[in-house]
Amino acid sequence: MIYPTIRHLRAFESVSRLGSFALAADELCISPSALSQNISQLEDVLSTRLIDRTTRHMQLTMIGEQLYPRIQRWLQEMEMTFQEVSSQGQLSKGRVKIASLASIAINILPSVILSFKEKYPDIQVTIRDGTGSSVEHLVLDHDADFGIAGGPVRSPELNFEPLFQENYCLLCPRDHPLASRSEPVCWQDLHEFSYISLSSETNVGQQLRSSSAIAELMPSPVHEVSQLGTLWGLVEKQFGVSALPRSACPDHESLVSVPLAEPELTREVGFLTVRGRSLSPAAEMLRATLFDSIEQM
C-alpha cells in the first residue's frame, strides 16, 4: 500500500477544520492550487473522495467526516511526540532512570543528583536500589538507563566502565573492642566475634565468597541478610560485626568503620550499560556529572 505523506494529511486537516480552501492555503503558506493538488493526491492514494467541492462550496463526504477527527488526533499526537523528543534532546525536559547498589544510592548519589538538578531542574531522576544482580537485570530489561554496581558483571551483554575502587572495612559499634585497637585489624580477628554477612545475591556477598584468600579467613555468620539497612541495624544493636566496602559503611554516630588488613581487599564499582545501546542526552549528562563528582571525592 502507498501511504499519504504528512503534507497530504496537513492539507486535509486544515481544509476540514477551517471549511475553506483559501483559508487553509493561507494557514499552510501555499497556493490554493497546490493545496487542491495535495487533497487530490490524498484521495488518489486512498481511492476515495473525501471532499465534495465546487467553485463556491466545499463539504466533507461521509468518509471524509469519519477520517477527519482521526487524522487531526494523529497529527496532534505526532506533534506532541516530536516536541517531547526535542525537549529531551535540548535537556529542557526528560527522565533518567538509575539502577544502583543500595550503598551507592545512599552515600553517593544524593550529592550527584543535587549537582545535576541545579543545572537541569526539569529533568526527573528516579533511582531503583538493590543488589548487584537486580541492578544488572534492570539495565538488561531496559528498566533503567544505566546501572551502578560492583564488578565483574555477570552478563556479557553489559559494558562495565570503572568508576572507583574502595577498600573493605570492619563495621562495628563505636564502643567495640576492635574500634579503638591501636594495631591494624585483620580478617582473622573477626573470628573472635559474632559475624553478620550479606547473602551471595549481593555484590559484597558474592565477592567475599569468590575470593579464595578471603573466604578461608571468613568466620561462619550468625546472621545472613540481603539488605544493607538490615545489616546496619543488627550491627548497631550489637548482634555482631561485619565486613563491608567503604561506601557501604554508614555515617552513623553509633557505628564506626575500621580498615581491614592482611590481606587488603578492594572492590571496583562501575557504570553499567547495555553494549551497543546509546544513552539519552539527559542520561549522558547525568553520567558526566557522576564521573565528575567521583573525581572530586
PDB file of N, CA, C and O in Angstrom, residues 158-201:
ATOM      1  N   LEU A 158      26.526  -6.684  29.037  1.00  0.00           N
ATOM      2  CA  LEU A 158      26.710  -5.427  29.757  1.00  0.00           C
ATOM      3  C   LEU A 158      28.135  -4.907  29.599  1.00  0.00           C
ATOM      4  O   LEU A 158      29.096  -5.676  29.611  1.00  0.00           O
ATOM      5  N   ASN A 159      28.234  -3.607  29.480  1.00  0.00           N
ATOM      6  CA  ASN A 159      29.530  -2.933  29.477  1.00  0.00           C
ATOM      7  C   ASN A 159      29.790  -2.357  30.860  1.00  0.00           C
ATOM      8  O   ASN A 159      28.913  -1.714  31.442  1.00  0.00           O
ATOM      9  N   PHE A 160      30.987  -2.603  31.400  1.00  0.00           N
ATOM     10  CA  PHE A 160      31.362  -2.151  32.737  1.00  0.00           C
ATOM     11  C   PHE A 160      32.460  -1.109  32.618  1.00  0.00           C
ATOM     12  O   PHE A 160      33.567  -1.408  32.167  1.00  0.00           O
ATOM     13  N   GLU A 161      32.165   0.131  32.988  1.00  0.00           N
ATOM     14  CA  GLU A 161      33.122   1.232  32.935  1.00  0.00           C
ATOM     15  C   GLU A 161      33.521   1.593  34.369  1.00  0.00           C
ATOM     16  O   GLU A 161      32.677   2.064  35.141  1.00  0.00           O
ATOM     17  N   PRO A 162      34.768   1.375  34.772  1.00  0.00           N
ATOM     18  CA  PRO A 162      35.159   1.602  36.165  1.00  0.00           C
ATOM     19  C   PRO A 162      34.909   3.038  36.628  1.00  0.00           C
ATOM     20  O   PRO A 162      35.194   3.999  35.922  1.00  0.00           O
ATOM     21  N   LEU A 163      34.354   3.141  37.845  1.00  0.00           N
ATOM     22  CA  LEU A 163      34.124   4.440  38.498  1.00  0.00           C
ATOM     23  C   LEU A 163      35.169   4.709  39.573  1.00  0.00           C
ATOM     24  O   LEU A 163      35.828   5.743  39.567  1.00  0.00           O
ATOM     25  N   PHE A 164      35.318   3.766  40.498  1.00  0.00           N
ATOM     26  CA  PHE A 164      36.315   3.932  41.556  1.00  0.00           C
ATOM     27  C   PHE A 164      36.578   2.583  42.223  1.00  0.00           C
ATOM     28  O   PHE A 164      35.797   1.641  42.074  1.00  0.00           O
ATOM     29  N   GLN A 165      37.676   2.519  42.964  1.00  0.00           N
ATOM     30  CA  GLN A 165      37.997   1.364  43.792  1.00  0.00           C
ATOM     31  C   GLN A 165      37.946   1.779  45.254  1.00  0.00           C
ATOM     32  O   GLN A 165      38.243   2.921  45.601  1.00  0.00           O
ATOM     33  N   GLU A 166      37.572   0.835  46.110  1.00  0.00           N
ATOM     34  CA  GLU A 166      37.489   1.134  47.539  1.00  0.00           C
ATOM     35  C   GLU A 166      37.908  -0.082  48.353  1.00  0.00           C
ATOM     36  O   GLU A 166      37.758  -1.218  47.917  1.00  0.00           O
ATOM     37  N   ASN A 167      38.456   0.190  49.540  1.00  0.00           N
ATOM     38  CA  ASN A 167      38.888  -0.869  50.441  1.00  0.00           C
ATOM     39  C   ASN A 167      37.734  -1.383  51.283  1.00  0.00           C
ATOM     40  O   ASN A 167      36.740  -0.685  51.510  1.00  0.00           O
ATOM     41  N   TYR A 168      37.906  -2.596  51.783  1.00  0.00           N
ATOM     42  CA  TYR A 168      36.947  -3.161  52.729  1.00  0.00           C
ATOM     43  C   TYR A 168      37.294  -2.696  54.143  1.00  0.00           C
ATOM     44  O   TYR A 168      38.461  -2.491  54.487  1.00  0.00           O
ATOM     45  N   CYS A 169      36.247  -2.529  54.934  1.00  0.00           N
ATOM     46  CA  CYS A 169      36.403  -2.089  56.323  1.00  0.00           C
ATOM     47  C   CYS A 169      35.601  -2.997  57.250  1.00  0.00           C
ATOM     48  O   CYS A 169      34.675  -3.690  56.817  1.00  0.00           O
ATOM     49  N   LEU A 170      35.973  -2.964  58.513  1.00  0.00           N
ATOM     50  CA  LEU A 170      35.185  -3.616  59.556  1.00  0.00           C
ATOM     51  C   LEU A 170      34.147  -2.622  60.044  1.00  0.00           C
ATOM     52  O   LEU A 170      34.478  -1.484  60.399  1.00  0.00           O
ATOM     53  N   LEU A 171      32.883  -3.011  60.042  1.00  0.00           N
ATOM     54  CA  LEU A 171      31.816  -2.180  60.599  1.00  0.00           C
ATOM     55  C   LEU A 171      31.447  -2.731  61.965  1.00  0.00           C
ATOM     56  O   LEU A 171      31.103  -3.913  62.094  1.00  0.00           O
ATOM     57  N   CYS A 172      31.526  -1.889  62.988  1.00  0.00           N
ATOM     58  CA  CYS A 172      31.246  -2.332  64.350  1.00  0.00           C
ATOM     59  C   CYS A 172      30.706  -1.159  65.171  1.00  0.00           C
ATOM     60  O   CYS A 172      30.830   0.000  64.765  1.00  0.00           O
ATOM     61  N   PRO A 173      30.121  -1.439  66.335  1.00  0.00           N
ATOM     62  CA  PRO A 173      29.693  -0.349  67.213  1.00  0.00           C
ATOM     63  C   PRO A 173      30.897   0.493  67.656  1.00  0.00           C
ATOM     64  O   PRO A 173      32.028   0.002  67.736  1.00  0.00           O
ATOM     65  N   ARG A 174      30.647   1.749  67.949  1.00  0.00           N
ATOM     66  CA  ARG A 174      31.738   2.661  68.305  1.00  0.00           C
ATOM     67  C   ARG A 174      32.468   2.223  69.566  1.00  0.00           C
ATOM     68  O   ARG A 174      33.660   2.498  69.735  1.00  0.00           O
ATOM     69  N   ASP A 175      31.778   1.527  70.483  1.00  0.00           N
ATOM     70  CA  ASP A 175      32.415   1.087  71.723  1.00  0.00           C
ATOM     71  C   ASP A 175      32.937  -0.353  71.639  1.00  0.00           C
ATOM     72  O   ASP A 175      33.258  -0.973  72.643  1.00  0.00           O
ATOM     73  N   HIS A 176      33.031  -0.900  70.429  1.00  0.00           N
ATOM     74  CA  HIS A 176      33.503  -2.265  70.244  1.00  0.00           C
ATOM     75  C   HIS A 176      35.014  -2.341  70.491  1.00  0.00           C
ATOM     76  O   HIS A 176      35.750  -1.379  70.206  1.00  0.00           O
ATOM     77  N   PRO A 177      35.540  -3.467  71.010  1.00  0.00           N
ATOM     78  CA  PRO A 177      36.990  -3.596  71.273  1.00  0.00           C
ATOM     79  C   PRO A 177      37.874  -3.333  70.058  1.00  0.00           C
ATOM     80  O   PRO A 177      38.960  -2.775  70.187  1.00  0.00           O
ATOM     81  N   LEU A 178      37.407  -3.730  68.855  1.00  0.00           N
ATOM     82  CA  LEU A 178      38.223  -3.539  67.655  1.00  0.00           C
ATOM     83  C   LEU A 178      38.201  -2.092  67.151  1.00  0.00           C
ATOM     84  O   LEU A 178      39.041  -1.708  66.337  1.00  0.00           O
ATOM     85  N   ALA A 179      37.248  -1.307  67.629  1.00  0.00           N
ATOM     86  CA  ALA A 179      37.112   0.066  67.136  1.00  0.00           C
ATOM     87  C   ALA A 179      38.254   0.961  67.592  1.00  0.00           C
ATOM     88  O   ALA A 179      38.614   1.924  66.905  1.00  0.00           O
ATOM     89  N   SER A 180      38.817   0.663  68.750  1.00  0.00           N
ATOM     90  CA  SER A 180      39.853   1.536  69.306  1.00  0.00           C
ATOM     91  C   SER A 180      41.212   0.849  69.406  1.00  0.00           C
ATOM     92  O   SER A 180      42.114   1.358  70.059  1.00  0.00           O
ATOM     93  N   ARG A 181      41.365  -0.311  68.767  1.00  0.00           N
ATOM     94  CA  ARG A 181      42.627  -1.027  68.850  1.00  0.00           C
ATOM     95  C   ARG A 181      43.714  -0.294  68.069  1.00  0.00           C
ATOM     96  O   ARG A 181      43.465   0.214  66.962  1.00  0.00           O
ATOM     97  N   SER A 182      44.907  -0.201  68.624  1.00  0.00           N
ATOM     98  CA  SER A 182      45.986   0.574  68.015  1.00  0.00           C
ATOM     99  C   SER A 182      46.568  -0.119  66.785  1.00  0.00           C
ATOM    100  O   SER A 182      46.876   0.528  65.786  1.00  0.00           O
ATOM    101  N   GLU A 183      46.719  -1.447  66.819  1.00  0.00           N
ATOM    102  CA  GLU A 183      47.293  -2.153  65.687  1.00  0.00           C
ATOM    103  C   GLU A 183      46.215  -2.422  64.626  1.00  0.00           C
ATOM    104  O   GLU A 183      45.027  -2.391  64.918  1.00  0.00           O
ATOM    105  N   PRO A 184      46.626  -2.690  63.375  1.00  0.00           N
ATOM    106  CA  PRO A 184      45.651  -2.935  62.303  1.00  0.00           C
ATOM    107  C   PRO A 184      44.731  -4.112  62.614  1.00  0.00           C
ATOM    108  O   PRO A 184      45.143  -5.086  63.252  1.00  0.00           O
ATOM    109  N   VAL A 185      43.510  -4.004  62.166  1.00  0.00           N
ATOM    110  CA  VAL A 185      42.539  -5.090  62.315  1.00  0.00           C
ATOM    111  C   VAL A 185      42.666  -6.016  61.113  1.00  0.00           C
ATOM    112  O   VAL A 185      42.615  -5.573  59.961  1.00  0.00           O
ATOM    113  N   CYS A 186      42.842  -7.303  61.375  1.00  0.00           N
ATOM    114  CA  CYS A 186      43.000  -8.293  60.316  1.00  0.00           C
ATOM    115  C   CYS A 186      41.716  -9.108  60.161  1.00  0.00           C
ATOM    116  O   CYS A 186      40.902  -9.194  61.080  1.00  0.00           O
ATOM    117  N   TRP A 187      41.578  -9.739  58.997  1.00  0.00           N
ATOM    118  CA  TRP A 187      40.403 -10.577  58.753  1.00  0.00           C
ATOM    119  C   TRP A 187      40.323 -11.710  59.782  1.00  0.00           C
ATOM    120  O   TRP A 187      39.241 -12.090  60.210  1.00  0.00           O
ATOM    121  N   GLN A 188      41.455 -12.225  60.181  1.00  0.00           N
ATOM    122  CA  GLN A 188      41.473 -13.313  61.147  1.00  0.00           C
ATOM    123  C   GLN A 188      40.879 -12.888  62.488  1.00  0.00           C
ATOM    124  O   GLN A 188      40.324 -13.715  63.224  1.00  0.00           O
ATOM    125  N   ASP A 189      40.963 -11.600  62.809  1.00  0.00           N
ATOM    126  CA  ASP A 189      40.437 -11.099  64.085  1.00  0.00           C
ATOM    127  C   ASP A 189      38.918 -11.232  64.174  1.00  0.00           C
ATOM    128  O   ASP A 189      38.349 -11.218  65.277  1.00  0.00           O
ATOM    129  N   LEU A 190      38.245 -11.338  63.028  1.00  0.00           N
ATOM    130  CA  LEU A 190      36.790 -11.405  63.035  1.00  0.00           C
ATOM    131  C   LEU A 190      36.277 -12.689  63.676  1.00  0.00           C
ATOM    132  O   LEU A 190      35.121 -12.753  64.105  1.00  0.00           O
ATOM    133  N   HIS A 191      37.126 -13.717  63.746  1.00  0.00           N
ATOM    134  CA  HIS A 191      36.701 -14.990  64.336  1.00  0.00           C
ATOM    135  C   HIS A 191      36.409 -14.859  65.827  1.00  0.00           C
ATOM    136  O   HIS A 191      35.723 -15.707  66.403  1.00  0.00           O
ATOM    137  N   GLU A 192      36.904 -13.827  66.448  1.00  0.00           N
ATOM    138  CA  GLU A 192      36.700 -13.653  67.888  1.00  0.00           C
ATOM    139  C   GLU A 192      35.316 -13.106  68.221  1.00  0.00           C
ATOM    140  O   GLU A 192      34.922 -13.060  69.380  1.00  0.00           O
ATOM    141  N   PHE A 193      34.562 -12.701  67.196  1.00  0.00           N
ATOM    142  CA  PHE A 193      33.284 -12.036  67.444  1.00  0.00           C
ATOM    143  C   PHE A 193      32.194 -12.598  66.542  1.00  0.00           C
ATOM    144  O   PHE A 193      32.478 -13.230  65.512  1.00  0.00           O
ATOM    145  N   SER A 194      30.951 -12.383  66.929  1.00  0.00           N
ATOM    146  CA  SER A 194      29.824 -12.783  66.081  1.00  0.00           C
ATOM    147  C   SER A 194      29.879 -11.993  64.776  1.00  0.00           C
ATOM    148  O   SER A 194      30.126 -10.781  64.778  1.00  0.00           O
ATOM    149  N   TYR A 195      29.634 -12.700  63.688  1.00  0.00           N
ATOM    150  CA  TYR A 195      29.785 -12.071  62.374  1.00  0.00           C
ATOM    151  C   TYR A 195      28.451 -12.072  61.632  1.00  0.00           C
ATOM    152  O   TYR A 195      27.714 -13.066  61.627  1.00  0.00           O
ATOM    153  N   ILE A 196      28.156 -10.942  60.973  1.00  0.00           N
ATOM    154  CA  ILE A 196      26.934 -10.788  60.172  1.00  0.00           C
ATOM    155  C   ILE A 196      27.352 -10.611  58.721  1.00  0.00           C
ATOM    156  O   ILE A 196      28.187  -9.754  58.407  1.00  0.00           O
ATOM    157  N   SER A 197      26.802 -11.417  57.826  1.00  0.00           N
ATOM    158  CA  SER A 197      27.212 -11.357  56.421  1.00  0.00           C
ATOM    159  C   SER A 197      26.056 -10.952  55.513  1.00  0.00           C
ATOM    160  O   SER A 197      24.880 -11.091  55.871  1.00  0.00           O
ATOM    161  N   LEU A 198      26.416 -10.460  54.344  1.00  0.00           N
ATOM    162  CA  LEU A 198      25.448 -10.227  53.279  1.00  0.00           C
ATOM    163  C   LEU A 198      25.350 -11.492  52.429  1.00  0.00           C
ATOM    164  O   LEU A 198      26.339 -12.201  52.244  1.00  0.00           O
ATOM    165  N   SER A 199      24.178 -11.786  51.916  1.00  0.00           N
ATOM    166  CA  SER A 199      23.946 -13.016  51.169  1.00  0.00           C
ATOM    167  C   SER A 199      24.678 -12.993  49.828  1.00  0.00           C
ATOM    168  O   SER A 199      25.140 -11.950  49.350  1.00  0.00           O
ATOM    169  N   SER A 200      24.764 -14.151  49.190  1.00  0.00           N
ATOM    170  CA  SER A 200      25.509 -14.287  47.933  1.00  0.00           C
ATOM    171  C   SER A 200      24.829 -13.585  46.763  1.00  0.00           C
ATOM    172  O   SER A 200      25.439 -13.417  45.707  1.00  0.00           O
ATOM    173  N   GLU A 201      23.569 -13.171  46.924  1.00  0.00           N
ATOM    174  CA  GLU A 201      22.898 -12.440  45.845  1.00  0.00           C
ATOM    175  C   GLU A 201      23.357 -10.986  45.783  1.00  0.00           C
ATOM    176  O   GLU A 201      23.110 -10.295  44.798  1.00  0.00           O
TER     177      GLU A 201
END
